[in-house]
GROMACS .gro file of C-alpha atoms in nm:
model
  502
    1MET     CA    1   1.982  -2.795   4.164
    2LYS     CA    2   1.692  -2.895   3.931
    3PHE     CA    3   1.613  -3.249   3.908
    4THR     CA    4   1.418  -3.437   3.634
    5TYR     CA    5   1.150  -3.562   3.863
    6ASN     CA    6   0.964  -3.407   4.134
    7SER     CA    7   0.865  -3.581   4.472
    8GLY     CA    8   0.565  -3.804   4.444
    9GLN     CA    9   0.657  -3.908   4.081
   10ARG     CA   10   0.668  -4.273   4.001
   11PRO     CA   11   0.890  -4.293   3.698
   12LEU     CA   12   0.997  -4.649   3.788
   13ASP     CA   13   0.717  -4.905   3.864
   14GLY     CA   14   0.711  -5.010   4.217
   15TYR     CA   15   0.899  -4.694   4.354
   16THR     CA   16   0.777  -4.323   4.479
   17LEU     CA   17   1.041  -4.049   4.445
   18LYS     CA   18   1.064  -3.842   4.764
   19ARG     CA   19   1.338  -3.601   4.696
   20GLY     CA   20   1.648  -3.562   4.483
   21ILE     CA   21   1.962  -3.624   4.649
   22GLY     CA   22   2.239  -3.560   4.406
   23ARG     CA   23   2.339  -3.498   4.047
   24GLY     CA   24   2.675  -3.562   3.869
   25GLY     CA   25   2.821  -3.616   3.515
   26PHE     CA   26   2.677  -3.960   3.528
   27GLY     CA   27   2.299  -3.892   3.624
   28GLU     CA   28   2.075  -3.825   3.915
   29VAL     CA   29   2.034  -3.996   4.250
   30TYR     CA   30   1.671  -3.965   4.433
   31TYR     CA   31   1.553  -4.098   4.776
   32ALA     CA   32   1.273  -4.323   4.724
   33LEU     CA   33   1.025  -4.593   4.864
   34SER     CA   34   0.910  -4.903   4.736
   35ASP     CA   35   0.572  -4.993   4.743
   36GLY     CA   36   0.654  -5.221   5.036
   37GLY     CA   37   0.808  -4.925   5.235
   38LYS     CA   38   1.174  -4.997   5.176
   39GLU     CA   39   1.393  -4.693   5.192
   40VAL     CA   40   1.605  -4.696   4.868
   41ALA     CA   41   1.819  -4.499   4.640
   42LEU     CA   42   1.738  -4.463   4.268
   43LYS     CA   43   2.016  -4.366   4.030
   44LEU     CA   44   1.883  -4.244   3.696
   45VAL     CA   45   2.186  -4.301   3.439
   46ARG     CA   46   2.233  -4.027   3.199
   47GLY     CA   47   2.576  -3.962   3.038
   48ASN     CA   48   2.834  -4.214   2.951
   49GLN     CA   49   2.563  -4.523   2.983
   50ASP     CA   50   2.763  -4.788   2.856
   51VAL     CA   51   3.044  -4.734   3.112
   52GLU     CA   52   2.814  -4.658   3.387
   53LEU     CA   53   2.583  -4.988   3.332
   54ARG     CA   54   2.862  -5.225   3.256
   55GLY     CA   55   3.047  -5.100   3.590
   56MET     CA   56   2.707  -5.142   3.769
   57ALA     CA   57   2.658  -5.495   3.632
   58GLN     CA   58   2.992  -5.604   3.726
   59CYS     CA   59   2.917  -5.534   4.117
   60LEU     CA   60   2.569  -5.625   4.113
   61ASN     CA   61   2.602  -5.951   4.298
   62LEU     CA   62   2.889  -5.822   4.531
   63LYS     CA   63   2.828  -5.832   4.885
   64HIS     CA   64   3.022  -5.664   5.173
   65PRO     CA   65   2.947  -5.456   5.481
   66ASN     CA   66   3.151  -5.155   5.376
   67LEU     CA   67   3.006  -5.144   5.012
   68VAL     CA   68   2.668  -4.972   4.928
   69SER     CA   69   2.446  -5.261   4.809
   70LEU     CA   70   2.324  -5.270   4.459
   71HIS     CA   71   1.977  -5.435   4.443
   72ASP     CA   72   1.878  -5.402   4.084
   73MET     CA   73   1.907  -5.252   3.733
   74ARG     CA   74   1.586  -5.159   3.544
   75ASN     CA   75   1.443  -4.967   3.280
   76ASP     CA   76   1.140  -4.715   3.301
   77ALA     CA   77   0.860  -4.682   3.029
   78GLN     CA   78   1.071  -4.411   2.828
   79GLY     CA   79   1.378  -4.654   2.836
   80ASP     CA   80   1.572  -4.483   3.064
   81HIS     CA   81   1.811  -4.685   3.268
   82TRP     CA   82   1.770  -4.693   3.666
   83VAL     CA   83   1.997  -4.866   3.942
   84VAL     CA   84   1.827  -4.944   4.259
   85MET     CA   85   2.059  -4.917   4.551
   86GLU     CA   86   2.086  -4.900   4.916
   87TYR     CA   87   2.001  -4.567   5.082
   88ILE     CA   88   2.254  -4.437   5.317
   89ALA     CA   89   2.133  -4.163   5.545
   90GLY     CA   90   2.459  -4.053   5.667
   91ASP     CA   91   2.687  -3.768   5.537
   92PRO     CA   92   2.955  -3.834   5.294
   93LEU     CA   93   3.301  -3.797   5.380
   94GLY     CA   94   3.341  -3.463   5.182
   95VAL     CA   95   3.085  -3.311   5.417
   96VAL     CA   96   3.273  -3.435   5.728
   97ILE     CA   97   3.590  -3.299   5.592
   98GLY     CA   98   3.403  -2.980   5.532
   99LYS     CA   99   3.342  -2.961   5.883
  100HIS     CA  100   3.696  -2.994   5.996
  101PRO     CA  101   3.901  -2.757   5.771
  102GLN     CA  102   4.237  -2.840   5.976
  103GLY     CA  103   4.170  -3.205   5.939
  104LEU     CA  104   3.982  -3.492   6.115
  105PRO     CA  105   4.108  -3.619   6.455
  106ILE     CA  106   4.337  -3.904   6.374
  107GLU     CA  107   4.098  -4.168   6.544
  108LEU     CA  108   3.825  -4.056   6.307
  109ALA     CA  109   4.047  -4.051   6.010
  110GLN     CA  110   4.174  -4.381   6.088
  111GLN     CA  111   3.818  -4.523   6.107
  112TRP     CA  112   3.705  -4.380   5.780
  113PHE     CA  113   4.030  -4.512   5.611
  114VAL     CA  114   4.013  -4.872   5.749
  115GLY     CA  115   3.640  -4.896   5.623
  116LEU     CA  116   3.748  -4.746   5.291
  117ALA     CA  117   4.013  -4.989   5.269
  118LYS     CA  118   3.810  -5.294   5.344
  119ALA     CA  119   3.558  -5.214   5.089
  120VAL     CA  120   3.787  -5.144   4.785
  121GLY     CA  121   4.028  -5.429   4.891
  122TYR     CA  122   3.722  -5.641   4.863
  123LEU     CA  123   3.665  -5.502   4.503
  124HIS     CA  124   4.021  -5.585   4.422
  125GLU     CA  125   3.982  -5.934   4.538
  126ASN     CA  126   3.695  -5.987   4.304
  127GLY     CA  127   3.921  -5.814   3.988
  128ILE     CA  128   3.723  -5.487   4.033
  129VAL     CA  129   3.906  -5.143   4.009
  130HIS     CA  130   3.692  -4.874   4.150
  131ARG     CA  131   3.848  -4.569   3.958
  132ASP     CA  132   3.643  -4.309   4.122
  133LEU     CA  133   3.739  -4.291   4.485
  134LYS     CA  134   3.663  -3.957   4.633
  135PRO     CA  135   3.501  -3.832   4.973
  136ALA     CA  136   3.176  -3.761   4.783
  137ASN     CA  137   3.151  -4.140   4.730
  138ILE     CA  138   3.232  -4.268   5.092
  139PHE     CA  139   2.959  -4.247   5.357
  140ILE     CA  140   2.912  -4.355   5.726
  141GLU     CA  141   2.596  -4.468   5.893
  142ASN     CA  142   2.539  -4.619   6.233
  143GLY     CA  143   2.928  -4.640   6.275
  144MET     CA  144   2.983  -4.837   5.936
  145VAL     CA  145   3.195  -4.703   5.661
  146LYS     CA  146   3.029  -4.750   5.306
  147VAL     CA  147   3.182  -4.702   4.966
  148GLY     CA  148   2.945  -4.635   4.671
  149ASP     CA  149   2.935  -4.534   4.315
  150TYR     CA  150   3.039  -4.808   4.130
  151GLY     CA  151   2.964  -4.628   3.785
  152LEU     CA  152   3.316  -4.625   3.669
  153SER     CA  153   3.427  -4.958   3.802
  154LYS     CA  154   3.644  -5.185   3.566
  155PHE     CA  155   3.704  -5.553   3.563
  156ILE     CA  156   4.097  -5.617   3.559
  157ALA     CA  157   4.166  -5.960   3.635
  158GLY     CA  158   4.482  -6.024   3.846
  159SER     CA  159   4.745  -5.750   3.828
  160HIS     CA  160   4.731  -5.744   3.457
  161ARG     CA  161   4.747  -5.368   3.316
  162THR     CA  162   4.496  -5.316   3.069
  163ALA     CA  163   4.476  -5.024   2.824
  164GLN     CA  164   4.173  -4.806   2.848
  165THR     CA  165   4.011  -4.567   2.611
  166GLN     CA  166   3.947  -4.273   2.823
  167SER     CA  167   4.061  -4.122   3.123
  168VAL     CA  168   3.813  -4.134   3.406
  169GLY     CA  169   3.773  -4.012   3.779
  170THR     CA  170   3.793  -3.692   3.951
  171VAL     CA  171   4.133  -3.470   3.889
  172HIS     CA  172   4.207  -3.423   4.238
  173TYR     CA  173   4.221  -3.793   4.306
  174MET     CA  174   4.385  -3.919   3.973
  175ALA     CA  175   4.691  -4.134   3.973
  176PRO     CA  176   4.966  -4.003   3.709
  177GLU     CA  177   4.945  -4.337   3.518
  178ILE     CA  178   4.576  -4.267   3.429
  179SER     CA  179   4.688  -4.023   3.168
  180THR     CA  180   4.868  -4.297   2.978
  181GLY     CA  181   4.563  -4.510   2.955
  182ASN     CA  182   4.748  -4.807   3.127
  183TYR     CA  183   4.685  -4.886   3.491
  184ASN     CA  184   4.536  -5.139   3.739
  185ARG     CA  185   4.439  -5.139   4.116
  186GLN     CA  186   4.717  -4.910   4.219
  187ILE     CA  187   4.534  -4.611   4.092
  188ASP     CA  188   4.302  -4.684   4.394
  189ILE     CA  189   4.578  -4.703   4.615
  190TYR     CA  190   4.688  -4.360   4.506
  191ALA     CA  191   4.335  -4.210   4.532
  192ALA     CA  192   4.325  -4.360   4.880
  193GLY     CA  193   4.651  -4.180   4.984
  194VAL     CA  194   4.494  -3.848   4.840
  195ILE     CA  195   4.198  -3.907   5.044
  196LEU     CA  196   4.406  -3.978   5.366
  197PHE     CA  197   4.602  -3.677   5.288
  198GLU     CA  198   4.267  -3.467   5.260
  199MET     CA  199   4.125  -3.612   5.603
  200LEU     CA  200   4.441  -3.546   5.787
  201THR     CA  201   4.499  -3.193   5.659
  202GLY     CA  202   4.165  -3.054   5.536
  203ARG     CA  203   4.266  -3.008   5.176
  204VAL     CA  204   4.412  -3.193   4.882
  205PRO     CA  205   4.779  -3.236   4.793
  206PHE     CA  206   4.748  -3.089   4.446
  207ASP     CA  207   4.527  -2.815   4.339
  208GLY     CA  208   4.504  -2.548   4.071
  209GLU     CA  209   4.325  -2.322   3.860
  210SER     CA  210   4.229  -2.575   3.587
  211ALA     CA  211   4.205  -2.946   3.540
  212GLY     CA  212   4.508  -2.935   3.316
  213GLU     CA  213   4.713  -2.779   3.589
  214ILE     CA  214   4.608  -3.013   3.852
  215LEU     CA  215   4.689  -3.305   3.625
  216MET     CA  216   5.034  -3.190   3.554
  217LYS     CA  217   5.086  -3.152   3.919
  218HIS     CA  218   4.999  -3.528   3.970
  219LEU     CA  219   5.244  -3.598   3.684
  220THR     CA  220   5.535  -3.392   3.775
  221ALA     CA  221   5.510  -3.217   4.138
  222PRO     CA  222   5.574  -3.406   4.469
  223PRO     CA  223   5.340  -3.366   4.726
  224ASP     CA  224   5.405  -3.102   5.011
  225LEU     CA  225   5.410  -3.379   5.307
  226THR     CA  226   5.496  -3.113   5.571
  227LYS     CA  227   5.142  -3.033   5.631
  228LEU     CA  228   5.083  -3.398   5.758
  229PRO     CA  229   5.132  -3.511   6.117
  230PRO     CA  230   5.494  -3.643   6.115
  231ALA     CA  231   5.394  -4.002   6.197
  232TYR     CA  232   5.199  -4.031   5.844
  233VAL     CA  233   5.461  -3.878   5.617
  234ASN     CA  234   5.610  -4.204   5.525
  235VAL     CA  235   5.254  -4.374   5.489
  236VAL     CA  236   5.094  -4.105   5.255
  237GLY     CA  237   5.456  -4.037   5.080
  238LYS     CA  238   5.453  -4.424   4.972
  239ALA     CA  239   5.101  -4.428   4.862
  240LEU     CA  240   5.148  -4.108   4.645
  241ALA     CA  241   5.466  -4.240   4.469
  242LYS     CA  242   5.452  -4.135   4.111
  243ASN     CA  243   5.570  -4.487   4.020
  244PRO     CA  244   5.309  -4.751   4.101
  245ALA     CA  245   5.576  -4.994   4.185
  246HIS     CA  246   5.678  -4.781   4.477
  247ARG     CA  247   5.323  -4.760   4.637
  248PHE     CA  248   5.172  -5.020   4.887
  249ALA     CA  249   5.095  -5.368   4.720
  250THR     CA  250   4.755  -5.380   4.850
  251LEU     CA  251   4.516  -5.158   5.042
  252ALA     CA  252   4.526  -5.414   5.316
  253GLU     CA  253   4.888  -5.328   5.350
  254MET     CA  254   4.829  -4.972   5.361
  255ALA     CA  255   4.538  -4.991   5.628
  256LYS     CA  256   4.777  -5.197   5.834
  257ALA     CA  257   5.036  -4.920   5.797
  258VAL     CA  258   4.769  -4.672   5.890
  259GLU     CA  259   4.645  -4.863   6.197
  260ASP     CA  260   5.000  -4.912   6.337
  261VAL     CA  261   5.096  -4.556   6.312
  262GLU     CA  262   4.918  -4.508   6.666
  263ARG     CA  263   4.994  -4.857   6.826
  264PRO     CA  264   5.265  -4.795   7.116
  265GLU     CA  265   5.382  -5.134   7.070
  266THR     CA  266   5.463  -5.103   6.694
  267ALA     CA  267   5.628  -4.747   6.750
  268VAL     CA  268   5.999  -4.717   6.680
  269ALA     CA  269   6.202  -4.654   6.977
  270PRO     CA  270   6.346  -4.287   6.991
  271GLU     CA  271   6.733  -4.239   6.967
  272PRO     CA  272   6.895  -4.215   7.287
  273TYR     CA  273   6.925  -3.850   7.416
  274VAL     CA  274   7.264  -3.685   7.375
  275GLU     CA  275   7.333  -3.353   7.565
  276PRO     CA  276   7.392  -3.075   7.335
  277ALA     CA  277   7.700  -2.859   7.342
  278PRO     CA  278   7.653  -2.516   7.515
  279ALA     CA  279   7.493  -2.246   7.330
  280ILE     CA  280   7.405  -2.476   7.026
  281ALA     CA  281   7.061  -2.563   6.945
  282PRO     CA  282   6.986  -2.971   6.904
  283ALA     CA  283   6.933  -3.082   6.591
  284VAL     CA  284   6.568  -3.177   6.527
  285GLN     CA  285   6.446  -3.355   6.254
  286THR     CA  286   6.136  -3.195   6.071
  287PRO     CA  287   5.912  -3.356   5.832
  288ALA     CA  288   6.055  -3.166   5.556
  289GLU     CA  289   6.410  -3.360   5.655
  290SER     CA  290   6.223  -3.683   5.602
  291LEU     CA  291   6.076  -3.602   5.259
  292PRO     CA  292   6.369  -3.750   5.051
  293SER     CA  293   6.294  -4.105   5.161
  294VAL     CA  294   5.937  -4.092   5.038
  295LEU     CA  295   5.948  -3.868   4.733
  296PRO     CA  296   5.956  -4.027   4.397
  297VAL     CA  297   6.307  -4.021   4.235
  298ARG     CA  298   6.330  -3.854   3.893
  299THR     CA  299   6.460  -4.101   3.669
  300PHE     CA  300   6.643  -3.995   3.354
  301GLN     CA  301   6.329  -4.128   3.152
  302GLY     CA  302   6.115  -3.925   3.384
  303GLN     CA  303   6.325  -3.618   3.332
  304VAL     CA  304   6.299  -3.646   2.974
  305ALA     CA  305   5.934  -3.687   2.987
  306GLU     CA  306   5.911  -3.385   3.189
  307LEU     CA  307   6.132  -3.168   2.966
  308CYS     CA  308   5.917  -3.300   2.651
  309GLY     CA  309   5.586  -3.179   2.835
  310SER     CA  310   5.738  -2.849   2.902
  311MET     CA  311   5.842  -2.800   2.566
  312VAL     CA  312   5.507  -2.872   2.412
  313LEU     CA  313   5.329  -2.667   2.673
  314SER     CA  314   5.563  -2.401   2.561
  315VAL     CA  315   5.468  -2.401   2.207
  316ILE     CA  316   5.077  -2.396   2.288
  317MET     CA  317   5.154  -2.088   2.510
  318ALA     CA  318   5.342  -1.917   2.248
  319GLY     CA  319   5.088  -1.971   2.012
  320LEU     CA  320   4.833  -1.828   2.252
  321GLY     CA  321   5.056  -1.534   2.322
  322SER     CA  322   5.069  -1.452   1.946
  323LEU     CA  323   4.696  -1.479   1.910
  324LEU     CA  324   4.658  -1.249   2.210
  325TRP     CA  325   4.920  -1.006   2.051
  326ALA     CA  326   4.722  -1.018   1.706
  327SER     CA  327   4.392  -0.928   1.865
  328VAL     CA  328   4.565  -0.619   2.043
  329GLY     CA  329   4.812  -0.505   1.807
  330SER     CA  330   4.660  -0.616   1.462
  331ASN     CA  331   4.678  -0.261   1.325
  332THR     CA  332   5.065  -0.218   1.379
  333ALA     CA  333   5.179  -0.611   1.322
  334SER     CA  334   5.185  -0.788   0.999
  335THR     CA  335   5.111  -1.161   0.982
  336ASN     CA  336   5.463  -1.241   0.907
  337ASP     CA  337   5.594  -1.033   1.196
  338LEU     CA  338   5.343  -1.222   1.436
  339LEU     CA  339   5.474  -1.588   1.296
  340ALA     CA  340   5.825  -1.470   1.330
  341SER     CA  341   5.751  -1.381   1.688
  342PHE     CA  342   5.595  -1.702   1.772
  343TYR     CA  343   5.887  -1.885   1.627
  344LEU     CA  344   6.129  -1.680   1.819
  345THR     CA  345   5.960  -1.726   2.144
  346VAL     CA  346   5.936  -2.115   2.093
  347ALA     CA  347   6.323  -2.115   2.014
  348THR     CA  348   6.386  -1.908   2.312
  349CYS     CA  349   6.168  -2.098   2.555
  350TRP     CA  350   6.362  -2.428   2.434
  351ALA     CA  351   6.705  -2.271   2.446
  352VAL     CA  352   6.618  -2.203   2.817
  353LEU     CA  353   6.444  -2.526   2.913
  354ILE     CA  354   6.676  -2.777   2.765
  355PRO     CA  355   6.997  -2.661   2.921
  356ALA     CA  356   6.806  -2.585   3.253
  357LYS     CA  357   6.724  -2.945   3.269
  358LEU     CA  358   7.078  -3.061   3.233
  359TRP     CA  359   7.179  -2.834   3.500
  360SER     CA  360   6.914  -2.914   3.745
  361GLN     CA  361   7.123  -3.172   3.930
  362ASN     CA  362   7.424  -2.920   4.019
  363LYS     CA  363   7.480  -2.589   4.121
  364GLY     CA  364   7.740  -2.499   3.846
  365ASP     CA  365   7.940  -2.182   3.778
  366SER     CA  366   7.705  -1.891   3.688
  367TRP     CA  367   7.947  -1.728   3.438
  368SER     CA  368   8.004  -2.061   3.260
  369ARG     CA  369   7.628  -2.078   3.219
  370ARG     CA  370   7.591  -1.718   3.111
  371LEU     CA  371   7.845  -1.805   2.809
  372VAL     CA  372   7.660  -2.120   2.732
  373MET     CA  373   7.335  -1.889   2.707
  374LEU     CA  374   7.539  -1.620   2.512
  375ALA     CA  375   7.611  -1.906   2.237
  376LEU     CA  376   7.247  -2.014   2.237
  377GLY     CA  377   7.143  -1.636   2.191
  378ILE     CA  378   7.376  -1.628   1.881
  379GLY     CA  379   7.175  -1.910   1.753
  380VAL     CA  380   6.855  -1.759   1.807
  381GLY     CA  381   6.992  -1.442   1.645
  382PHE     CA  382   7.069  -1.636   1.324
  383GLY     CA  383   6.734  -1.776   1.351
  384ALA     CA  384   6.559  -1.415   1.357
  385LEU     CA  385   6.784  -1.321   1.060
  386TRP     CA  386   6.656  -1.613   0.856
  387LEU     CA  387   6.298  -1.552   0.963
  388ASP     CA  388   6.348  -1.194   0.813
  389GLY     CA  389   6.458  -1.348   0.466
  390TRP     CA  390   6.844  -1.322   0.517
  391THR     CA  391   7.053  -1.609   0.354
  392PRO     CA  392   7.441  -1.611   0.318
  393ARG     CA  393   7.587  -1.485  -0.009
  394LEU     CA  394   7.927  -1.609  -0.098
  395PRO     CA  395   8.135  -1.421  -0.341
  396THR     CA  396   8.143  -1.616  -0.676
  397HIS     CA  397   8.524  -1.594  -0.734
  398GLY     CA  398   8.669  -1.669  -0.409
  399PHE     CA  399   8.812  -1.443  -0.126
  400ASN     CA  400   9.028  -1.127  -0.180
  401ARG     CA  401   9.027  -0.790  -0.100
  402HIS     CA  402   8.777  -0.700  -0.361
  403THR     CA  403   8.533  -0.994  -0.275
  404ALA     CA  404   8.552  -0.932   0.082
  405ALA     CA  405   8.411  -0.585   0.043
  406GLU     CA  406   8.145  -0.770  -0.194
  407PHE     CA  407   8.057  -1.040   0.074
  408ALA     CA  408   8.008  -0.764   0.353
  409GLY     CA  409   7.779  -0.555   0.117
  410ASN     CA  410   7.575  -0.848  -0.020
  411ASN     CA  411   7.530  -0.987   0.336
  412ASN     CA  412   7.462  -0.630   0.516
  413ILE     CA  413   7.723  -0.725   0.809
  414PRO     CA  414   7.594  -0.430   1.016
  415ASN     CA  415   7.235  -0.548   1.028
  416MET     CA  416   7.364  -0.917   1.077
  417ALA     CA  417   7.569  -0.817   1.363
  418GLY     CA  418   7.274  -0.626   1.537
  419TYR     CA  419   7.052  -0.900   1.536
  420ILE     CA  420   7.308  -1.155   1.682
  421SER     CA  421   7.404  -0.907   1.936
  422TYR     CA  422   7.084  -0.827   2.024
  423TYR     CA  423   6.991  -1.188   2.125
  424ALA     CA  424   7.325  -1.266   2.236
  425LEU     CA  425   7.346  -1.002   2.490
  426GLY     CA  426   6.975  -1.078   2.585
  427PHE     CA  427   7.055  -1.414   2.687
  428PHE     CA  428   7.372  -1.317   2.859
  429ALA     CA  429   7.243  -1.040   3.098
  430LEU     CA  430   6.975  -1.260   3.265
  431ARG     CA  431   7.017  -1.582   3.454
  432TRP     CA  432   6.761  -1.757   3.240
  433TRP     CA  433   6.797  -2.107   3.397
  434LYS     CA  434   6.676  -1.992   3.733
  435LEU     CA  435   6.341  -1.948   3.603
  436ALA     CA  436   6.310  -2.317   3.509
  437GLU     CA  437   6.460  -2.434   3.856
  438ARG     CA  438   6.235  -2.666   4.032
  439ARG     CA  439   6.282  -2.508   4.385
  440ARG     CA  440   6.270  -2.147   4.263
  441SER     CA  441   6.136  -1.916   4.537
  442HIS     CA  442   5.802  -1.864   4.352
  443ARG     CA  443   5.611  -2.056   4.126
  444PHE     CA  444   5.541  -1.739   3.895
  445SER     CA  445   5.705  -1.387   3.935
  446PHE     CA  446   5.670  -1.077   3.746
  447ALA     CA  447   6.017  -0.955   3.824
  448PRO     CA  448   6.216  -1.175   3.560
  449ILE     CA  449   5.947  -1.052   3.308
  450MET     CA  450   6.006  -0.704   3.413
  451ALA     CA  451   6.377  -0.762   3.370
  452ALA     CA  452   6.365  -0.926   3.040
  453GLY     CA  453   6.149  -0.618   2.904
  454PHE     CA  454   6.410  -0.388   3.055
  455TRP     CA  455   6.707  -0.544   2.863
  456GLY     CA  456   6.491  -0.584   2.564
  457MET     CA  457   6.432  -0.191   2.557
  458ALA     CA  458   6.819  -0.137   2.669
  459LEU     CA  459   6.937  -0.331   2.374
  460LEU     CA  460   6.750  -0.146   2.107
  461MET     CA  461   7.057   0.049   2.027
  462VAL     CA  462   7.202  -0.256   1.851
  463TRP     CA  463   6.869  -0.353   1.674
  464ASN     CA  464   6.638  -0.136   1.476
  465GLU     CA  465   6.319  -0.349   1.517
  466PRO     CA  466   6.203  -0.289   1.883
  467TRP     CA  467   5.859  -0.444   1.939
  468ARG     CA  468   5.958  -0.783   1.845
  469GLY     CA  469   6.253  -0.850   2.029
  470THR     CA  470   6.142  -0.716   2.354
  471LEU     CA  471   5.833  -0.899   2.324
  472VAL     CA  472   6.000  -1.209   2.249
  473LEU     CA  473   6.232  -1.191   2.564
  474ALA     CA  474   5.943  -1.087   2.819
  475THR     CA  475   5.684  -1.348   2.682
  476SER     CA  476   5.950  -1.634   2.715
  477ALA     CA  477   6.027  -1.510   3.060
  478ALA     CA  478   5.670  -1.574   3.155
  479ILE     CA  479   5.626  -1.905   2.957
  480VAL     CA  480   5.931  -2.057   3.108
  481GLN     CA  481   5.808  -2.005   3.457
  482LEU     CA  482   5.446  -2.143   3.362
  483VAL     CA  483   5.567  -2.474   3.186
  484SER     CA  484   5.860  -2.559   3.436
  485PRO     CA  485   5.781  -2.778   3.737
  486TRP     CA  486   5.790  -2.615   4.073
  487GLN     CA  487   5.838  -2.761   4.418
  488GLN     CA  488   5.807  -2.564   4.751
  489PRO     CA  489   6.171  -2.510   4.852
  490PRO     CA  490   6.255  -2.618   5.199
  491PRO     CA  491   6.246  -2.389   5.477
  492LYS     CA  492   6.569  -2.217   5.566
  493ALA     CA  493   6.759  -2.363   5.853
  494ALA     CA  494   6.745  -2.169   6.165
  495ARG     CA  495   7.051  -1.948   6.202
  496ARG     CA  496   7.267  -2.032   6.508
  497VAL     CA  497   7.288  -1.752   6.732
  498ARG     CA  498   7.602  -1.675   6.944
  499LEU     CA  499   7.514  -1.609   7.296
  500ARG     CA  500   7.699  -1.336   7.483
  501TYR     CA  501   7.756  -1.377   7.842
  502ALA     CA  502   7.806  -1.086   8.102
   0.00000   0.00000   0.00000
């Protein structure tokens, strides 16, 4: 990586730069020597200077053995801002985790976490929320854990929740409430839970192809706690609760829970052993079975928010799909056709997402659900008719034998029946609600898309505009999967094997 200054330069009076240490969105960090020979870290503040300098100033006079000390804040001759900090020679936690891809030894993870908790707990006692806890900001030197990078620190007195103007931090460690701009020290407890999860497993609980996907998982997806050592499931699960009120009240409380995990005197006595019946395997509680006690409860308000988020995302993805189709098939599709396809795709996605959310808490009867989808398909079919310019024309002199024929001719009954039948049967043929189930077998699968495309082509016998209906059904099958929350289904219970005796 290329730094602004080279070794030997003196951009700040009294200090000689030796080498660059790291770069980020908020500036560059150099290892330097003072004229008196003291080793320091110099941070050149670049982006978001107001946020960075304000955070540094709030922590300038704080002193704690587990915090990287801040010595001074100065300006150079060019007017650039520099922060003079304690230099830590040890590796950051991120490097240590990289050397243990399967997770740190429990004793080492405890040592790192307790030091982290003491440092950030001290910040909280002084009304400071760190806001950017991550392994890259945590170091160890001579056996002492040090927490650094106060650039995003925010003063929040007591437990008062303060509305912020921007989301801050690193997406892998962001608490769900940061998206609302209203948060307090609980976001540091959530980030500490993510770090503890990463130390114990070698990976973060939520990952994805983009920042948006990761943030959505923080908002809606429960963490997979089965990867943790069983003794830590409840501790990490409580720290990662979506609702801040369900987390630990303080980092000191969480640190005590972490320390107590391995203490024999605090261990829970095991259940008395019961001799199992012959040929029947004893029931063993796995980590997956303990998940319900620590996973966040999805309240009605939470489900509504989740549904609204999925509906908004479906509109965005339908728009992107229409743009893609316009770029690929611009010579064959008119603007009106593309707009009609967009509206019909959105209507189809919503017609699937809304009832699927209502059905998420019970299994229900497949045939009754198919009938509901049939009715919704009829509604979408009328929408397709309306988008093509159809409006009902009633006879002017009441209904009789002659006016009935006039009504049928004016309204083109065969064409209307074709539209309605196409979407009604397309909705009836597939179990659309399965695509939005939280615990579906796969996050995304091409099989439903192919099935929707097959039925779309097979139903062309009742509709004379083939490309649009098939496109709407297949695209909707893809979008519904992408916007619906997904949770890894629990492992199947072991099958009981009947033993045969000779």
